[in-house]
Short mmCIF file of C-alpha atoms in Angstrom, two decimals:
data_model
loop_
_atom_site.label_atom_id
_atom_site.label_comp_id
_atom_site.label_asym_id
_atom_site.label_seq_id
_atom_site.Cartn_x
_atom_site.Cartn_y
_atom_site.Cartn_z
CA GLY A 11 -21.39 70.17 196.18
CA ILE A 12 -21.72 69.36 192.53
CA GLN A 13 -25.18 68.74 191.11
CA VAL A 14 -25.67 65.73 188.83
CA GLU A 15 -28.95 65.63 186.93
CA GLN A 16 -30.05 62.66 184.88
CA SER A 17 -32.85 62.55 182.38
CA PRO A 18 -35.29 61.11 181.78
CA PRO A 19 -36.03 59.69 185.23
CA ASP A 20 -37.93 56.77 183.70
CA LEU A 21 -37.87 55.12 180.31
CA ILE A 22 -39.94 52.27 178.92
CA LEU A 23 -38.63 50.68 175.74
CA GLN A 24 -39.74 47.93 173.45
CA GLU A 25 -37.08 45.33 172.76
CA GLY A 26 -34.99 46.41 169.78
CA ALA A 27 -35.48 50.14 170.31
CA ASN A 28 -32.69 52.69 170.70
CA SER A 29 -32.46 55.27 173.45
CA THR A 30 -30.34 58.13 174.79
CA LEU A 31 -29.81 58.91 178.46
CA ARG A 32 -28.43 62.26 179.51
CA CYS A 33 -26.31 63.41 182.44
CA ASN A 34 -25.77 67.11 183.18
CA PHE A 35 -23.37 68.31 185.85
CA SER A 36 -22.97 71.70 187.41
CA ASP A 37 -19.20 72.05 187.71
CA SER A 38 -15.95 71.03 186.05
CA VAL A 39 -15.13 67.37 186.50
CA ASN A 40 -12.06 65.24 186.00
CA ASN A 41 -13.81 61.92 186.20
CA LEU A 42 -17.13 60.62 184.90
CA GLN A 43 -18.43 57.07 184.98
CA TRP A 44 -21.62 55.32 183.93
CA PHE A 45 -23.01 52.38 185.89
CA HIS A 46 -25.86 49.94 185.43
CA GLN A 47 -27.67 48.60 188.48
CA ASN A 48 -29.46 45.43 187.47
CA PRO A 49 -32.72 44.22 189.04
CA TRP A 50 -30.69 42.13 191.51
CA GLY A 51 -28.99 45.25 192.82
CA GLN A 52 -25.55 44.69 191.33
CA LEU A 53 -23.72 47.82 190.18
CA ILE A 54 -21.74 47.29 186.99
CA ASN A 55 -19.25 49.79 185.64
CA LEU A 56 -20.11 50.52 182.01
CA PHE A 57 -17.75 53.35 181.11
CA TYR A 58 -15.00 55.46 182.58
CA ILE A 59 -15.32 58.48 180.30
CA PRO A 60 -14.14 61.90 181.56
CA SER A 61 -14.15 63.08 177.95
CA GLY A 62 -14.59 61.81 174.42
CA THR A 63 -16.50 58.83 173.08
CA LYS A 64 -16.31 55.14 173.86
CA GLN A 65 -18.20 52.11 172.63
CA ASN A 66 -18.78 48.75 174.22
CA GLY A 67 -21.00 46.47 172.17
CA ARG A 68 -24.49 47.95 171.93
CA LEU A 69 -23.63 50.68 174.40
CA SER A 70 -21.73 53.84 173.73
CA ALA A 71 -21.08 57.02 175.68
CA THR A 72 -19.98 60.53 174.91
CA THR A 73 -18.82 63.18 177.37
CA VAL A 74 -18.48 66.84 176.43
CA ALA A 75 -16.73 68.11 179.52
CA THR A 76 -16.57 71.73 178.35
CA GLU A 77 -20.37 71.79 178.07
CA ARG A 78 -20.87 69.72 181.22
CA TYR A 79 -22.86 66.81 179.94
CA SER A 80 -22.57 63.16 179.03
CA LEU A 81 -24.80 60.89 176.96
CA LEU A 82 -25.28 57.13 177.14
CA TYR A 83 -26.65 55.42 174.04
CA ILE A 84 -28.36 52.05 174.15
CA SER A 85 -28.94 50.49 170.76
CA SER A 86 -31.11 47.47 169.91
CA SER A 87 -32.21 47.23 173.54
CA GLN A 88 -32.72 43.84 175.18
CA THR A 89 -34.65 42.87 178.28
CA THR A 90 -31.33 42.38 180.08
CA ASP A 91 -30.73 46.13 179.69
CA SER A 92 -33.48 46.79 182.25
CA GLY A 93 -32.38 48.40 185.48
CA VAL A 94 -31.17 51.77 186.67
CA TYR A 95 -28.43 53.67 184.88
CA PHE A 96 -26.33 56.00 186.99
CA CYS A 97 -23.97 58.74 186.00
CA ALA A 98 -21.30 59.64 188.57
CA VAL A 99 -18.72 62.40 188.59
CA VAL A 100 -15.76 63.67 190.57
CA ARG A 101 -15.61 67.44 190.74
CA ARG A 102 -12.24 68.89 189.95
CA ASP A 103 -10.35 69.29 193.25
CA SER A 104 -12.65 66.84 195.07
CA TRP A 105 -10.47 63.79 194.78
CA GLY A 106 -12.14 60.53 195.58
CA LYS A 107 -15.67 61.84 195.97
CA LEU A 108 -17.54 60.17 193.15
CA GLN A 109 -21.00 61.74 193.31
CA PHE A 110 -23.94 59.90 191.79
CA GLY A 111 -26.98 61.23 190.01
CA ALA A 112 -30.45 59.95 190.85
CA GLY A 113 -30.42 57.54 187.94
CA THR A 114 -32.63 56.67 184.97
CA GLN A 115 -34.91 53.67 185.50
CA VAL A 116 -35.09 51.70 182.24
CA VAL A 117 -37.63 48.97 181.56
CA VAL A 118 -37.29 46.99 178.33
CA THR A 119 -40.39 45.03 177.41
CA PRO A 120 -40.39 41.96 175.13
CA ASP B 9 -18.06 39.06 189.00
CA SER B 10 -16.36 42.35 189.87
CA GLY B 11 -13.78 40.72 192.14
CA VAL B 12 -14.87 42.83 195.12
CA THR B 13 -16.15 40.67 197.96
CA GLN B 14 -18.53 41.90 200.63
CA THR B 15 -19.78 40.03 203.67
CA PRO B 16 -22.33 39.45 204.96
CA LYS B 17 -24.93 39.72 202.20
CA HIS B 18 -27.75 40.39 204.62
CA LEU B 19 -27.82 41.64 208.18
CA ILE B 20 -30.81 42.10 210.44
CA THR B 21 -30.30 43.76 213.77
CA ALA B 22 -32.07 45.87 216.37
CA THR B 23 -31.88 49.57 217.08
CA GLY B 24 -28.98 50.54 219.29
CA GLN B 25 -26.79 47.67 218.17
CA ARG B 26 -23.40 47.72 216.43
CA VAL B 27 -22.44 45.85 213.26
CA THR B 28 -19.34 45.43 211.13
CA LEU B 29 -19.38 45.11 207.37
CA ARG B 30 -16.39 43.64 205.60
CA CYS B 31 -14.92 44.24 202.15
CA SER B 32 -12.08 42.68 200.20
CA PRO B 33 -11.02 44.73 197.16
CA ARG B 34 -10.08 43.36 193.77
CA SER B 35 -6.58 41.97 193.57
CA GLY B 36 -4.18 44.83 192.90
CA ASP B 37 -6.58 47.61 193.89
CA LEU B 38 -5.29 49.95 196.58
CA SER B 39 -8.37 52.13 197.12
CA VAL B 40 -11.54 51.11 198.89
CA TYR B 41 -14.73 53.17 198.95
CA TRP B 42 -17.91 52.81 200.96
CA TYR B 43 -21.32 53.91 199.70
CA GLN B 44 -24.79 53.85 201.21
CA GLN B 45 -27.85 53.39 199.02
CA SER B 46 -31.27 54.18 200.40
CA LEU B 47 -34.57 54.94 198.68
CA ASP B 48 -34.73 58.53 199.84
CA GLN B 49 -31.03 59.51 199.60
CA GLY B 50 -29.87 57.53 196.60
CA LEU B 51 -26.21 56.49 196.41
CA GLN B 52 -24.20 58.45 198.95
CA PHE B 53 -20.42 58.44 199.20
CA LEU B 54 -19.28 57.72 202.74
CA ILE B 55 -15.50 57.39 202.79
CA GLN B 56 -12.43 56.38 200.79
CA TYR B 57 -9.23 54.69 201.93
CA TYR B 58 -6.08 54.46 199.88
CA ASN B 59 -3.35 52.03 200.88
CA GLY B 60 -4.41 52.11 204.51
CA GLU B 61 -4.92 55.86 204.85
CA GLU B 62 -8.16 57.83 204.82
CA ARG B 63 -8.23 59.75 201.54
CA ALA B 64 -11.65 61.38 201.22
CA LYS B 65 -14.68 61.74 203.43
CA GLY B 66 -18.28 62.21 202.42
CA ASN B 67 -21.56 62.14 204.28
CA ILE B 68 -20.48 59.69 206.93
CA LEU B 69 -22.18 59.94 210.32
CA GLU B 70 -20.11 60.14 213.50
CA ARG B 71 -21.67 56.84 214.57
CA PHE B 72 -20.02 55.21 211.59
CA SER B 73 -16.32 54.50 211.23
CA ALA B 74 -14.13 52.61 208.81
CA GLN B 75 -10.60 51.42 208.39
CA GLN B 76 -8.40 49.70 205.86
CA PHE B 77 -6.01 47.05 207.07
CA PRO B 78 -2.47 46.23 205.88
CA ASP B 79 -3.83 43.42 203.68
CA LEU B 80 -6.07 46.13 202.10
CA HIS B 81 -9.37 44.70 203.23
CA SER B 82 -11.69 47.22 204.83
CA GLU B 83 -14.34 47.24 207.52
CA LEU B 84 -17.22 49.64 208.05
CA ASN B 85 -18.47 49.83 211.62
CA LEU B 86 -21.97 51.12 212.28
CA SER B 87 -22.94 51.76 215.89
CA SER B 88 -25.98 52.95 217.84
CA LEU B 89 -28.04 51.85 214.89
CA GLU B 90 -31.27 53.63 214.05
CA LEU B 91 -34.16 52.59 211.83
CA GLY B 92 -33.00 55.13 209.24
CA ASP B 93 -29.69 53.31 208.86
CA SER B 94 -31.45 50.51 207.03
CA ALA B 95 -29.96 50.55 203.54
CA LEU B 96 -27.78 48.76 201.05
CA TYR B 97 -24.11 49.34 201.82
CA PHE B 98 -21.69 48.99 198.95
CA CYS B 99 -17.96 48.67 198.92
CA ALA B 100 -16.03 49.50 195.78
CA SER B 101 -12.38 49.44 194.82
CA SER B 102 -10.09 51.02 192.26
CA VAL B 103 -6.47 50.70 191.32
CA ASP B 104 -5.38 54.13 192.46
CA ALA B 105 -6.51 57.05 194.59
CA GLU B 106 -8.07 59.00 191.77
CA VAL B 107 -11.24 56.93 191.29
CA SER B 108 -10.08 55.22 188.15
CA PRO B 109 -12.82 52.82 187.03
CA LEU B 110 -14.71 51.90 190.17
CA HIS B 111 -15.79 48.32 190.71
CA PHE B 112 -18.52 47.52 193.18
CA GLY B 113 -19.18 44.54 195.38
CA ASN B 114 -22.68 43.06 195.61
CA GLY B 115 -23.49 45.01 198.75
CA THR B 116 -24.68 44.25 202.26
CA ARG B 117 -28.35 44.79 202.91
CA LEU B 118 -28.78 46.07 206.46
CA THR B 119 -32.17 46.01 208.10
CA VAL B 120 -32.56 47.67 211.48
CA THR B 121 -35.71 46.70 213.37
#
């Protein structure tokens, strides 16, 4: 199956700092999504971004499908940004199978 | 609130037993997905249903089965439970079959003792 690698595995930030999370994938994809799992376990869809760039408030994401990576930017981080960020992809010709990476654990300290 | 409803929130049962997890998708969504999240395996795709039909299958054990009913709600049945089946089980839904933005329920935490 497709390999989804996220880096870094862990990130500790001071409130107000900016950060970049990376997702590399091993095969062509037609679907890529970013999720945030908060400390209560809820999984929130942040972006549906098979290609291009999108912004949502302090978060933005860029996917370069031809080079098989995606980036998630967190600006002016807040303690509520803490949690695990997952990248998930659907390999071309594997309809429906959204495969998740291992995630980046983010802790934002006051 | 994602609009995806899962029940129950918590389930504690013994090895060898059978349980049923229930999911109601967001209004208007035709696809339902089941995922298992455990510490050692991460988030694993189990199965997808689209408008009542099985659409895609992942790492779902033979002891597990699922279905989607005409009203689009779905049930995941887990039988002959083992300690290793303890995990958080998520249901998600999307509008179509092609995993357009996926929206997750709050999960069912299953503990097998």
